[in-house]
CSV table of C-alpha atoms and ligand atoms in Angstrom, one decimal:
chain,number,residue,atom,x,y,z
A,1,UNK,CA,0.0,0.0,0.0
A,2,UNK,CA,0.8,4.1,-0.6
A,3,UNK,CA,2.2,6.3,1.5
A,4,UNK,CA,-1.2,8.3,0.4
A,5,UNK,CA,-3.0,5.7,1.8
A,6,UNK,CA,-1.1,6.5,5.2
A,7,UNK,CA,-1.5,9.8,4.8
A,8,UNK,CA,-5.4,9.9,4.0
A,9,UNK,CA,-5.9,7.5,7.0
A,10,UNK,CA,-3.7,9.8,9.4
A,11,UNK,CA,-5.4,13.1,8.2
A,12,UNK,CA,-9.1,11.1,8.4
A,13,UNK,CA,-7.8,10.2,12.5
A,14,UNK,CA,-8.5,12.6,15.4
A,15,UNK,CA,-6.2,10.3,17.8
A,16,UNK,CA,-3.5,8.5,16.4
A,17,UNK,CA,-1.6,6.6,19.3
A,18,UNK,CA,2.0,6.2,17.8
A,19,UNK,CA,3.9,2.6,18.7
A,20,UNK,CA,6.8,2.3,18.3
A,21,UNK,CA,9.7,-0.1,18.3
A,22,UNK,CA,13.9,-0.7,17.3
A,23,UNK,CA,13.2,-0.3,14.2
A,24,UNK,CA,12.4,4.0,14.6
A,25,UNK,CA,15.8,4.1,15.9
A,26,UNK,CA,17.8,2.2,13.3
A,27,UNK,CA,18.1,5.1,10.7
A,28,UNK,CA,19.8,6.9,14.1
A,29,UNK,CA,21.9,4.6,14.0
A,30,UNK,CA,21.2,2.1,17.0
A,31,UNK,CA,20.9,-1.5,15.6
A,32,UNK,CA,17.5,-3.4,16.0
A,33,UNK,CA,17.3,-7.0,17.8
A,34,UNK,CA,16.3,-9.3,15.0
A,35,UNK,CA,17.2,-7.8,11.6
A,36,UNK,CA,20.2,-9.9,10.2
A,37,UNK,CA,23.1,-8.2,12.2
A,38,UNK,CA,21.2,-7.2,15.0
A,39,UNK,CA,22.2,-7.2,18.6
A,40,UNK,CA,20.9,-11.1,18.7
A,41,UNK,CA,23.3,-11.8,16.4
A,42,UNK,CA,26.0,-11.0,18.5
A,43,UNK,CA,24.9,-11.4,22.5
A,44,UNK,CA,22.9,-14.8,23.8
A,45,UNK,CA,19.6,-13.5,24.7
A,46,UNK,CA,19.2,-16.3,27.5
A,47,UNK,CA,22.3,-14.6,28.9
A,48,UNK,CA,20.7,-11.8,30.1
A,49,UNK,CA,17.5,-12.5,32.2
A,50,UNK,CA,16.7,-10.4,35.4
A,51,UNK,CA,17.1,-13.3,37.2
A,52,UNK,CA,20.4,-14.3,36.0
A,53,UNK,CA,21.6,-10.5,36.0
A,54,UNK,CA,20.7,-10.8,40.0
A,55,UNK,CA,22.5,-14.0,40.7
A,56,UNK,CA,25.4,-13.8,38.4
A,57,UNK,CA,27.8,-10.6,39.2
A,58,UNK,CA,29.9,-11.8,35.5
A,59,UNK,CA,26.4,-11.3,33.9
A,60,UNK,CA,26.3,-8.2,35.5
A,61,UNK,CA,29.6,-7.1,33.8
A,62,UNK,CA,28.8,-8.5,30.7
A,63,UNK,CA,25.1,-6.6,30.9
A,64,UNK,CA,27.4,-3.2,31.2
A,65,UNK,CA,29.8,-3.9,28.4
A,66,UNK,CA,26.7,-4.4,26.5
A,67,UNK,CA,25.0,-1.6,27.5
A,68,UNK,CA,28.8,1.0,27.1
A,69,UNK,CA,27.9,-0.7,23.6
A,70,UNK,CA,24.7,0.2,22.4
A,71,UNK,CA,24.4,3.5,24.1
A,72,UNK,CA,28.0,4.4,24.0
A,73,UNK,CA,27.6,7.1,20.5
A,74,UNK,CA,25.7,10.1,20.2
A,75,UNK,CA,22.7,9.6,18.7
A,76,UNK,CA,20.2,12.1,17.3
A,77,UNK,CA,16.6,11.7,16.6
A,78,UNK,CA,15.9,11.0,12.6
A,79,UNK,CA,13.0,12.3,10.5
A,80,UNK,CA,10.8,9.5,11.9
A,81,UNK,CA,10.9,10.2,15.7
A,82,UNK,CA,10.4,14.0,14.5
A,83,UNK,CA,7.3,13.8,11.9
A,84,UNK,CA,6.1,11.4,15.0
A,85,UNK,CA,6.3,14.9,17.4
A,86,UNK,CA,4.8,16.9,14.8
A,87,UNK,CA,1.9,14.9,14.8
A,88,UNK,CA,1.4,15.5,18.7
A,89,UNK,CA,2.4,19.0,18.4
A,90,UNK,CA,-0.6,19.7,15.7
A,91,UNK,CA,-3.2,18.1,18.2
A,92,UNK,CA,-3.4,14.9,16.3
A,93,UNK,CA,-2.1,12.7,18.7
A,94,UNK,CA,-2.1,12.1,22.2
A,95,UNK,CA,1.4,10.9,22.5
A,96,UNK,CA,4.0,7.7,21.6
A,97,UNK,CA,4.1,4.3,23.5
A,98,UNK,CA,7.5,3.1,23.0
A,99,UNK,CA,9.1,-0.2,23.4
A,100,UNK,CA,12.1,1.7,22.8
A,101,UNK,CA,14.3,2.6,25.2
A,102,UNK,CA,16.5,5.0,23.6
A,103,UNK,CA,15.2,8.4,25.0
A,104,UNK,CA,15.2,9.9,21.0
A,105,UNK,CA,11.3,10.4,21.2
A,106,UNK,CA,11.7,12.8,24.0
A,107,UNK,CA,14.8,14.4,22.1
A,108,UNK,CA,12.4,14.6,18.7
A,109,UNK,CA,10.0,17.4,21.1
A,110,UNK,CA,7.5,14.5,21.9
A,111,UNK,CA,6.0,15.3,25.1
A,112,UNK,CA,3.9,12.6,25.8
A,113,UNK,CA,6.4,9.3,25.9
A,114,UNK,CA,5.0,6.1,27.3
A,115,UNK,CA,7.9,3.8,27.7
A,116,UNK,CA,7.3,0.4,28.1
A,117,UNK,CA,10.5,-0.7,28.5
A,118,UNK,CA,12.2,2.2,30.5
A,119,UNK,CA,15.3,4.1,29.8
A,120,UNK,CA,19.0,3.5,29.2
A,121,UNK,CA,19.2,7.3,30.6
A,122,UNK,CA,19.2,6.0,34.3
A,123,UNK,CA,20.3,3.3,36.8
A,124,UNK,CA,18.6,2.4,39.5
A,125,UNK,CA,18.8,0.2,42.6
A,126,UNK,CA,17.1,-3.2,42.3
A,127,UNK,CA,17.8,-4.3,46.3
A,128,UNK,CA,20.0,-7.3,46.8
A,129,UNK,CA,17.4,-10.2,46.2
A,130,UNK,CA,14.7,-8.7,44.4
A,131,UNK,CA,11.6,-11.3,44.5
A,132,UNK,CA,10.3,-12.9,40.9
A,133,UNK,CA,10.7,-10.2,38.4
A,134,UNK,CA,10.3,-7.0,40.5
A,135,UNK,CA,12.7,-5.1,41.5
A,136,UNK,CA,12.8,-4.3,45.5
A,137,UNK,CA,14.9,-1.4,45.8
A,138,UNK,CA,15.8,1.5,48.3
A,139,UNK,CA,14.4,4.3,45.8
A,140,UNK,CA,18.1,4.9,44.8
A,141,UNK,CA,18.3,6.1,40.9
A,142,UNK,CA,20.6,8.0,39.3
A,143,UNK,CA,21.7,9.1,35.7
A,144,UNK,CA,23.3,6.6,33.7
A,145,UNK,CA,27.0,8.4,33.6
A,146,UNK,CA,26.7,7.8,37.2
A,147,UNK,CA,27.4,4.1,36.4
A,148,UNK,CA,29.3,4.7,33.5
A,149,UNK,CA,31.6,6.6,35.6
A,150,UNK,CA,32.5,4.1,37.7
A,151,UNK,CA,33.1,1.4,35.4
A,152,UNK,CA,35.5,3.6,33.2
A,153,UNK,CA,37.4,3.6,37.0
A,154,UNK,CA,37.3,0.0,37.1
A,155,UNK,CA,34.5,-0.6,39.4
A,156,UNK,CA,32.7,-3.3,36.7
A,157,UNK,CA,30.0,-4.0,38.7
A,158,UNK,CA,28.7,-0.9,40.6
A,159,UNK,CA,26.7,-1.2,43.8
A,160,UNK,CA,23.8,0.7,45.6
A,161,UNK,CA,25.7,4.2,47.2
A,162,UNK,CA,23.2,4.2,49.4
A,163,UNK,CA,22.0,0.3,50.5
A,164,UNK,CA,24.5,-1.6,48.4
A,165,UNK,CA,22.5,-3.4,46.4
A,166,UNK,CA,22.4,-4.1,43.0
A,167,UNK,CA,22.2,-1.4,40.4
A,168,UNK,CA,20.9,-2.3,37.2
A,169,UNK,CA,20.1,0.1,34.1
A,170,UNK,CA,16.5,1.1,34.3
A,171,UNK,CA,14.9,-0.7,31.6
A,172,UNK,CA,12.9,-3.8,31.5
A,173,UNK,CA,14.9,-7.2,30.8
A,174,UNK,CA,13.5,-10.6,29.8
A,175,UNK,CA,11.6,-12.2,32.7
A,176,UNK,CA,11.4,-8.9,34.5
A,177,UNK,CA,7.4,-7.5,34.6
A,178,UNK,CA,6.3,-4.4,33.2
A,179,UNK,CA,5.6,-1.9,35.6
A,180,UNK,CA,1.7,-2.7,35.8
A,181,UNK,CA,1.1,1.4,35.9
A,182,UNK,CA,2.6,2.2,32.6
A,183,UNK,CA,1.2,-0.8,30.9
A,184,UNK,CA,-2.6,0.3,32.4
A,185,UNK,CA,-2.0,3.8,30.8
A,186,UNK,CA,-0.6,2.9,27.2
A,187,UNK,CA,-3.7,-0.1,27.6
A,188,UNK,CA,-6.1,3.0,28.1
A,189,UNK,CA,-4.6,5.1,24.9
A,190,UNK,CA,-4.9,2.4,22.9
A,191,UNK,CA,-8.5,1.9,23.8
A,192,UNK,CA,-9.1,5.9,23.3
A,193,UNK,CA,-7.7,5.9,19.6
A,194,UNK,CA,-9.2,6.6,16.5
A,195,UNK,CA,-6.3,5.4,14.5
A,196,UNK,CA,-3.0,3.3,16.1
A,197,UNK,CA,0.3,4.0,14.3
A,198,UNK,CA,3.0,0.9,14.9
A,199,UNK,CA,6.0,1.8,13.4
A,200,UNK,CA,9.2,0.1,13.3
A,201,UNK,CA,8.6,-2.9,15.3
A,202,UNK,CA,8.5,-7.0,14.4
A,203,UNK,CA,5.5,-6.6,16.5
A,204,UNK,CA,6.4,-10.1,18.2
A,205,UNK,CA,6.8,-9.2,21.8
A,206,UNK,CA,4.4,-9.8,24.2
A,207,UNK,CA,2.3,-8.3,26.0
A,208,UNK,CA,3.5,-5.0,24.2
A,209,UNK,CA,2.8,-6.2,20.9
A,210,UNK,CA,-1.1,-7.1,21.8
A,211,UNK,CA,-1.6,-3.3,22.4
A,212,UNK,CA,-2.3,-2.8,18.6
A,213,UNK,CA,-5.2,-5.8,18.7
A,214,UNK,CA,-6.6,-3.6,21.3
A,215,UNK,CA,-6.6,-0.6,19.9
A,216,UNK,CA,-8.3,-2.8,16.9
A,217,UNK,CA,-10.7,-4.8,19.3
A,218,UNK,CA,-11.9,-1.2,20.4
A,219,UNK,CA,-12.6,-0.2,17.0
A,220,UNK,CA,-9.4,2.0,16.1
A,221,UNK,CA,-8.0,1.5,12.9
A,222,UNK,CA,-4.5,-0.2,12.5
A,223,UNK,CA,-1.6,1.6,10.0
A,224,UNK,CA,1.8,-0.5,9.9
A,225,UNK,CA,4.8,1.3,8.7
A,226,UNK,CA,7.9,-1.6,9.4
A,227,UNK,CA,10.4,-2.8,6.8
A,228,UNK,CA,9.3,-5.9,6.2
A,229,UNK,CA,6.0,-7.8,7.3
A,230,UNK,CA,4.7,-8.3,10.4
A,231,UNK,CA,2.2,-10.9,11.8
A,232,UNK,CA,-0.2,-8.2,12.2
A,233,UNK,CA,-0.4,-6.8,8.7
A,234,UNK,CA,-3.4,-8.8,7.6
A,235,UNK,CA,-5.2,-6.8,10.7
A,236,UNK,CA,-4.1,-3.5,9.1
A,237,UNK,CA,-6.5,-0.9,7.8
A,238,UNK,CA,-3.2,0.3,6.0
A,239,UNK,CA,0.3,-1.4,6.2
A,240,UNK,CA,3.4,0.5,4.0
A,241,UNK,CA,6.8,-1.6,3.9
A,242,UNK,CA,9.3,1.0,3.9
A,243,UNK,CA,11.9,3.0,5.9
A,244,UNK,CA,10.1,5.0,9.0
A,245,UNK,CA,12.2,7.8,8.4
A,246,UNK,CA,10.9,8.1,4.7
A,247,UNK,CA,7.9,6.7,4.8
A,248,UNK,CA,6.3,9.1,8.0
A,249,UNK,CA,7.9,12.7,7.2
A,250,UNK,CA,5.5,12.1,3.7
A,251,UNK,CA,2.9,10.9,5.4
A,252,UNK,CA,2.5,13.1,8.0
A,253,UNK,CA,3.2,16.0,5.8
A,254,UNK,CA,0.4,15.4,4.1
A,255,UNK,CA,-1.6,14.4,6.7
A,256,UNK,CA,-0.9,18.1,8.2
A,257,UNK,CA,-1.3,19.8,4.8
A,258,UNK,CA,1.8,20.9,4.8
B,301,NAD,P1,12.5,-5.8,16.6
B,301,NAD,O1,14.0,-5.8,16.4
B,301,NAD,O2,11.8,-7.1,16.9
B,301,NAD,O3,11.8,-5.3,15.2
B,301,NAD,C1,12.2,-4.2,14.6
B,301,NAD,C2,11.5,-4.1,13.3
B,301,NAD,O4,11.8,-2.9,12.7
B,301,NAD,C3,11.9,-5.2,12.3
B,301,NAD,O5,10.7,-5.9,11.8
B,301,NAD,C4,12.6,-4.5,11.1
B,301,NAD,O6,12.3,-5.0,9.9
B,301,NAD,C5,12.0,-3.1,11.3
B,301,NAD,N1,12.9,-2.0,10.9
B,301,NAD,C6,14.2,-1.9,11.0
B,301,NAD,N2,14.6,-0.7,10.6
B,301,NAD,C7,13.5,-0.1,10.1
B,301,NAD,C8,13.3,1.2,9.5
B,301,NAD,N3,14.3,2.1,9.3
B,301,NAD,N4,12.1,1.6,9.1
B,301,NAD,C9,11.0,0.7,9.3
B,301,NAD,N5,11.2,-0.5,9.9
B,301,NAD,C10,12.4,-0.9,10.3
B,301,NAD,O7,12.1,-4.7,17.6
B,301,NAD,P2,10.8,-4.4,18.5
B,301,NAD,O8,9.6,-4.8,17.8
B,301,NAD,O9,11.0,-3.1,19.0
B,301,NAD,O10,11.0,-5.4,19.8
B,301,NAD,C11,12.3,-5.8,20.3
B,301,NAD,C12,12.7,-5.1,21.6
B,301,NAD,O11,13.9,-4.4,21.3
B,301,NAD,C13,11.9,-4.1,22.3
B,301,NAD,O12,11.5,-4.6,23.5
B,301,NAD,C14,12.8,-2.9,22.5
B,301,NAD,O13,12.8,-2.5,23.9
B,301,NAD,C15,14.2,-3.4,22.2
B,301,NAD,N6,15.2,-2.6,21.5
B,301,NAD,C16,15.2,-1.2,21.6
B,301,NAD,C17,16.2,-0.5,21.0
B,301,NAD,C18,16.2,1.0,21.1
B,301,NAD,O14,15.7,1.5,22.2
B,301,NAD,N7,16.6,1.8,20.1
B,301,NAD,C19,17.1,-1.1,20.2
B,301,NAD,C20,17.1,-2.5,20.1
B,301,NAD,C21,16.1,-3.2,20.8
């Protein structure tokens, strides 16, 4: 389907919740997970459960070399996170769930950022034996450079300044739940919209990739800008196989009469 198509839908739509995943971010420069080449090509994604990050201090390290790794650069917002603020700023969208955990949809001007996922921006403490998936900390958080500091000094795996227990970037990892808040309000937009944008993700992960069936169970309609196909595309009202960064400026251009 057009990028017309996209753009008709988008300018027909007085809500469109954006979601988004990797695949926003790649054309800033920050790989995806499953694309050939991807982070899974080159880290074991068993290695690096919550569980196993608490019990195992070498996964620890290894979780922070990763981490000096992906979010190591500079990166800068592309024409994708920025067409996706645009959108919000005109009053035609009340905001972006992200898996992402990037922070470039905040750096694009959106205001309204609901991130499943977390952030890479900050550390937090986790307590020493967290229970199931949950972290069970002393409140301690902290920009990431805080840890980043310490490792460059040679402390590999930094502990709580205040409790000493474990610090771990705060982002969700496998086995670790989503914090039940965020996931009630991105539930609630999804419910609320007129149109649900999903952009740039395999849409594979549970339980954030059931939020567009929602949105679609509620009676929104379903646009699908990724690459390549997704398992949802036969539920799509619109579905455009392309580059985000090309595909949405058009589109919401358009959209926007501009
Ligand atoms: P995914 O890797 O499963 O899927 C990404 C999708 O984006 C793929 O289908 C790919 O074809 C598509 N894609 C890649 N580049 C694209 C582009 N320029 N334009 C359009 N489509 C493009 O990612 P996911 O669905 O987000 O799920 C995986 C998990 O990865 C998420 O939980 C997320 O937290 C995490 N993740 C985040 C980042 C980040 O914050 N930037 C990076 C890697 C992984």
């Amino acid at each position: 389907m057009s990028t017309g198509e996209l753009a008709a839908l988008l300018a027909g739509a007085g809500r469109t919740v954006v979601f988004t995943g990797a695949g926003v971010s790649t054309e800033s420069g920050l790989d995806d997970f499953r694309s050939p080449g991807g982070i899974w090509d080159r880290y074991d994604p068993r290695e690096f459960t919550f569980r196993r990050y608490v019990e195992d201090p070498e996964v620890r390290r290894r979780s922070w070399r990763l981490r000096r790794e992906l979010h190591g650069g500079d990166h800068e917002p592309n024409p994708a996170h920025r067409a996706i603020a645009r959108l919000e700023q005109a009053g035609r969208s009340p905001g972006v769930i992200t898996q992402n955990v990037d922070g470039l949809h905040a750096d694009a001007g959106s205001t309204t950022v609901v991130r499943l996922h977390g952030t890479t921006r900050r550390v937090e403490c986790i307590g020493h034996d967290p229970p199931g998936g949950r972290p069970d900390g002393c409140g301690f958080s902290a920009p990431t450079s805080w840890a980043m500091e310490r490792i460059e000094d040679g402390d590999e795996d930094p502990a709580c300044p205040d409790c000493g227990g474990i610090v771990k970037s705060a982002t969700i990892s496998f086995g670790q739940q989503l914090d039940p808040a965020v996931l009630a309000r991105a539930r609630r937009m999804c419910e609320e919209a007129d149109c649900l944008l999903a952009v740039g993700s395999s849409l594979q992960v549970r339980p954030a990739a059931g939020l567009p069936r929602l949105a679609v169970d509620a009676g929104a309609d379903l646009a699908i800008v990724n690459a390549e196909p997704t398992p949802l595309d036969g539920l799509a009202t619109v579905t455009v196989h392309g580059l985000a960064g090309e595909v949405l400026p058009a589109a919401v251009d358009t959209a926007l009469g501009d």
